[in-house]
Amino acid sequence: MSIVNSPELPPIALIAGPTASGKSDLAVRLAQALEAREKRAAVINADSAQVYADLRVLSARPSEEEMGGIEHRLFGTWDGATPCSAADWAASAKREIAALHAEDVVPILCGGTGLYLRTLLEGIAPVPRINSDVRKAVRSLTQSEARAALEAEDPEAAGRLAPADMARTMRALEVVRATGRLLKDWQAQKTGGIGDKITLHPLVLLPDREWLYERCDRRFGQMFDGGAVEEVTLLLDRDLDPALPVMRAIGVPEISAFLQGELSRDEAIVAGQTATRRYAKRQYTWFAHQPPVWWPRVSNNMLDMEISFVSLLRE
């Protein structure tokens, strides 16, 4: 992610990191600090689960109280029946950012979906729409089958992607099967990014892992007893395609299994906690290594917002 920084370009703050790392709270605090300096600010969601209206509880979407009087955008914007791709989100985020900049408002991107952020900042590869038959065939594969196929058909992508990263494995496999070209070849032609048109003020939260995993476990238990079961019940009542992202979101398969009598309550909670920790671990690894080295990375106990965002707060 190569970003141009110039005091003449409009600013964007970015707070990223794994799930349960405290990003939303920090984004609100930053917005409030800006507003105390008579600069308006708004938080823009960059989390692939929090975009869905159906996942208020399971995505840990901030409540009105947690928003702290700060405007939030792209939270709960998509109906679960309509998948939100990285390109879809980036297009919406660009519109929101442009509208905020036109009103002299500082956008604060907040989320843990690295692909969303990369697409927004770097642009998107012009991959043609994937044929539905190809997509259905790929999505029907098990994780081990998809991984073996990718190793045979796109070894470069298989070398980059973690074996557990099912979503990106399927995406790379879909692309090579549908287009006959490797994903990296398409990605070399990216267009539409805003990275060269903004001054970016990024911060990556990488808390202590044990603290993070304990927080993941505790939060999922609270979700289970705080409306997540009812949320999944409503999703199942809609009879949506099980391949939709909203149906594969962390917690939905585990609670679905509980509702269908396949798992006990305790087993479903443990399964959801395990899935959450694994997801947090993948995000942690991505943010530790993928963003540019100049993006600051801090643990929560080392965080000083006034120092981390000094260039933005003093503009």
XYZ file of C-alpha atoms in Angstrom:
315
model
C 0.000 0.000 0.000
C 1.965 2.964 -1.263
C 0.389 6.166 0.029
C 1.241 9.742 -0.880
C 1.341 12.114 2.090
C 1.135 15.852 1.598
C -0.288 18.618 3.779
C -2.074 19.872 0.645
C -4.099 16.669 0.269
C -7.271 15.910 2.283
C -6.644 13.832 5.424
C -7.955 10.388 6.292
C -7.314 8.623 9.582
C -7.175 4.832 9.573
C -7.431 2.573 12.616
C -7.020 -1.115 11.840
C -6.286 -4.366 13.611
C -7.757 -7.728 14.567
C -11.259 -8.237 15.870
C -11.835 -7.319 19.541
C -8.725 -5.118 19.619
C -10.576 -1.943 20.612
C -10.552 -0.183 17.233
C -14.059 1.248 17.470
C -13.464 2.800 20.866
C -10.240 4.424 19.655
C -11.930 5.743 16.496
C -14.606 7.447 18.602
C -11.991 8.890 20.951
C -10.030 10.256 17.995
C -13.169 11.798 16.491
C -14.030 13.394 19.818
C -10.480 14.759 20.141
C -10.759 16.272 16.677
C -14.129 17.806 17.452
C -12.685 19.290 20.655
C -10.300 21.082 18.292
C -13.266 22.283 16.211
C -12.684 19.740 13.442
C -15.636 17.545 12.481
C -14.999 13.846 12.082
C -16.972 10.750 11.075
C -16.208 7.032 11.382
C -16.456 4.842 8.261
C -16.769 1.105 8.763
C -14.118 -1.110 7.150
C -15.239 -4.436 8.613
C -16.754 -7.036 6.294
C -19.219 -8.319 8.924
C -20.347 -4.965 10.283
C -21.607 -3.925 6.841
C -24.555 -6.322 7.198
C -27.755 -5.142 8.861
C -28.474 -8.730 9.933
C -25.322 -8.994 12.098
C -25.707 -6.298 14.707
C -24.756 -8.565 17.610
C -22.386 -11.064 16.021
C -20.364 -8.363 14.268
C -20.121 -6.293 17.479
C -21.533 -3.305 15.630
C -21.271 -0.250 17.898
C -24.413 0.828 19.700
C -25.658 4.417 19.791
C -24.044 4.816 23.190
C -20.729 3.422 21.944
C -20.799 5.809 18.973
C -20.366 8.610 21.485
C -22.278 11.182 19.464
C -19.993 10.685 16.452
C -21.481 10.062 13.019
C -20.904 6.502 11.755
C -21.278 5.429 8.131
C -21.448 2.076 6.259
C -22.460 0.196 9.410
C -25.383 -2.181 8.757
C -25.789 -0.784 5.252
C -26.137 -4.050 3.311
C -28.983 -6.528 3.582
C -27.640 -10.027 4.164
C -29.191 -11.273 0.917
C -26.833 -8.988 -1.026
C -23.137 -9.864 -0.714
C -20.769 -6.952 -0.190
C -17.511 -7.491 -2.063
C -14.336 -5.500 -1.476
C -15.079 -3.598 -4.682
C -18.631 -2.831 -3.526
C -17.400 -1.547 -0.195
C -14.552 0.483 -1.717
C -16.926 2.187 -4.154
C -19.248 3.143 -1.292
C -16.363 4.221 0.920
C -14.988 6.477 -1.820
C -18.376 8.170 -2.129
C -18.622 8.676 1.630
C -15.060 10.001 1.860
C -15.626 12.449 -0.998
C -18.847 13.693 0.603
C -17.139 14.157 3.980
C -14.148 15.947 2.477
C -16.533 18.266 0.627
C -17.885 19.300 4.032
C -14.381 19.584 5.541
C -15.005 16.517 7.725
C -12.166 14.130 8.599
C -13.041 10.518 7.674
C -11.800 7.873 10.118
C -11.649 4.420 8.541
C -12.104 1.750 11.185
C -12.020 -2.008 10.691
C -10.088 -5.204 10.384
C -10.752 -6.293 6.805
C -7.396 -5.825 5.132
C -8.740 -6.606 1.676
C -11.258 -3.761 1.975
C -8.544 -1.288 2.932
C -6.117 -2.489 0.270
C -8.807 -2.230 -2.413
C -9.730 1.296 -1.369
C -6.163 2.565 -1.206
C -4.520 0.652 -4.050
C -7.459 0.079 -6.376
C -8.905 -3.090 -7.771
C -7.809 -5.540 -10.405
C -10.121 -5.541 -13.446
C -11.113 -9.194 -13.057
C -14.177 -10.018 -15.180
C -17.320 -11.201 -13.424
C -16.931 -14.848 -12.472
C -19.212 -17.260 -14.289
C -21.842 -18.586 -11.906
C -21.109 -22.206 -12.804
C -17.422 -21.749 -12.030
C -18.216 -20.037 -8.737
C -20.689 -22.748 -7.727
C -18.177 -25.484 -8.509
C -15.422 -23.811 -6.508
C -17.686 -23.029 -3.555
C -18.736 -26.673 -3.377
C -15.147 -27.756 -2.617
C -13.990 -28.546 0.896
C -11.131 -26.536 2.323
C -8.599 -29.291 1.633
C -9.905 -29.804 -1.914
C -9.766 -26.079 -2.689
C -6.255 -25.830 -1.295
C -5.008 -28.787 -3.357
C -6.611 -27.362 -6.501
C -5.023 -23.957 -5.941
C -1.590 -25.497 -5.397
C -1.950 -27.200 -8.763
C -3.540 -24.346 -10.727
C -1.998 -21.231 -9.139
C 1.068 -22.203 -7.069
C 2.072 -18.569 -6.580
C -1.233 -17.730 -4.881
C -1.052 -20.919 -2.810
C 2.382 -19.855 -1.605
C 1.028 -16.468 -0.481
C -2.217 -17.550 1.133
C -2.521 -19.318 4.455
C -4.084 -22.790 4.136
C -6.889 -21.714 6.479
C -7.749 -18.629 4.403
C -10.698 -20.229 2.643
C -12.199 -17.041 1.203
C -9.042 -15.901 -0.601
C -8.208 -19.451 -1.668
C -11.583 -19.750 -3.380
C -11.253 -16.315 -4.928
C -7.869 -17.123 -6.481
C -9.171 -20.459 -7.724
C -12.290 -18.871 -9.227
C -10.187 -16.307 -11.070
C -7.750 -18.746 -12.654
C -10.544 -21.118 -13.674
C -12.813 -18.414 -15.068
C -10.179 -16.298 -16.844
C -7.257 -18.595 -17.517
C -4.968 -16.010 -15.894
C -3.344 -15.980 -12.473
C -4.701 -13.617 -9.839
C -1.315 -11.857 -9.521
C -1.445 -10.961 -13.227
C -4.794 -9.248 -12.754
C -3.617 -7.532 -9.581
C -0.715 -5.950 -11.449
C -3.289 -3.847 -13.332
C -5.043 -2.297 -10.314
C -6.895 0.962 -10.880
C -9.166 3.280 -8.899
C -7.279 3.523 -5.617
C -7.309 6.766 -3.631
C -3.929 6.329 -1.971
C -2.246 8.953 -4.143
C -5.018 11.485 -3.518
C -5.006 11.648 0.281
C -2.809 12.235 3.281
C -3.157 9.081 5.341
C -2.765 8.984 9.124
C -2.754 5.224 9.897
C -2.488 3.235 13.100
C -2.509 -0.546 13.498
C -3.524 -1.994 16.863
C -1.663 -5.204 17.708
C -2.467 -5.955 21.364
C -0.955 -8.698 23.469
C -2.178 -11.961 21.987
C -3.305 -13.530 25.248
C -5.253 -10.370 26.108
C -6.806 -10.417 22.639
C -7.800 -14.088 22.753
C -9.320 -13.735 26.235
C -11.306 -10.760 24.977
C -12.479 -12.766 21.947
C -13.652 -15.612 24.202
C -15.424 -13.330 26.646
C -17.087 -11.296 23.922
C -18.472 -14.321 22.086
C -19.951 -15.679 25.312
C -21.621 -12.318 25.891
C -22.910 -12.287 22.321
C -24.434 -15.750 22.705
C -26.460 -14.598 25.695
C -26.997 -11.087 24.355
C -29.102 -11.606 21.262
C -26.888 -13.606 18.879
C -29.122 -16.690 19.052
C -32.173 -14.615 18.148
C -30.174 -12.935 15.381
C -29.243 -16.259 13.790
C -32.809 -17.515 14.197
C -34.035 -14.589 12.097
C -31.360 -15.304 9.484
C -32.372 -18.964 9.252
C -36.013 -17.943 8.926
C -35.055 -15.994 5.788
C -33.836 -19.221 4.115
C -30.884 -17.426 2.545
C -28.283 -19.138 0.374
C -25.823 -20.742 2.834
C -22.947 -19.630 0.580
C -23.692 -15.943 1.243
C -21.073 -14.133 3.366
C -23.661 -13.284 6.008
C -24.398 -16.995 6.494
C -20.701 -17.841 6.791
C -19.891 -15.048 9.258
C -18.278 -16.173 12.492
C -20.930 -17.351 14.900
C -23.642 -18.020 12.354
C -22.665 -21.634 11.497
C -21.934 -22.429 15.139
C -25.218 -21.047 16.465
C -27.088 -22.600 13.533
C -25.714 -25.976 14.604
C -26.933 -25.283 18.146
C -30.415 -24.320 16.946
C -30.582 -27.465 14.829
C -29.595 -29.693 17.750
C -26.174 -30.594 16.356
C -24.246 -28.848 19.136
C -25.026 -28.217 22.783
C -25.014 -24.664 24.086
C -21.535 -25.050 25.569
C -20.214 -26.745 22.420
C -21.564 -23.943 20.237
C -19.953 -21.301 22.432
C -16.599 -23.079 22.371
C -16.836 -23.503 18.595
C -17.643 -19.812 18.142
C -14.828 -18.770 20.461
C -12.372 -20.979 18.592
C -13.442 -19.576 15.217
C -13.115 -16.024 16.549
C -9.609 -16.617 17.912
C -8.476 -18.191 14.645
C -9.836 -15.243 12.712
C -8.126 -12.787 15.061
C -4.856 -14.682 14.629
C -5.065 -14.424 10.815
C -5.856 -10.718 11.043
C -3.012 -10.183 13.503
C -0.529 -11.825 11.139
C -1.823 -9.840 8.153
C -1.588 -6.460 9.869
C 1.810 -7.304 11.351
C 3.313 -7.895 7.906
C 1.204 -6.627 5.001
C 0.773 -2.845 5.447
C 3.765 -0.589 4.702
C 6.497 -0.558 7.342
C 5.862 3.131 7.984
C 2.363 2.419 9.316
C 2.716 2.613 13.115
C 1.908 -0.586 14.972
C 1.182 -0.364 18.684
C -0.169 -2.522 21.471
C -3.056 -1.154 23.505
C -0.972 -0.633 26.647
C 1.572 1.419 24.650
C -1.045 3.593 22.952
C -0.929 7.363 23.343
C -3.463 8.835 20.931
C -2.005 12.325 21.139
C 1.340 10.941 19.947
C -0.050 8.410 17.475
C -2.122 11.030 15.656
C -0.060 14.111 16.436
C 0.193 15.163 12.773
C -3.585 14.990 12.366
C -4.525 16.585 15.678
C -2.152 19.493 15.169
C -3.083 20.272 11.569
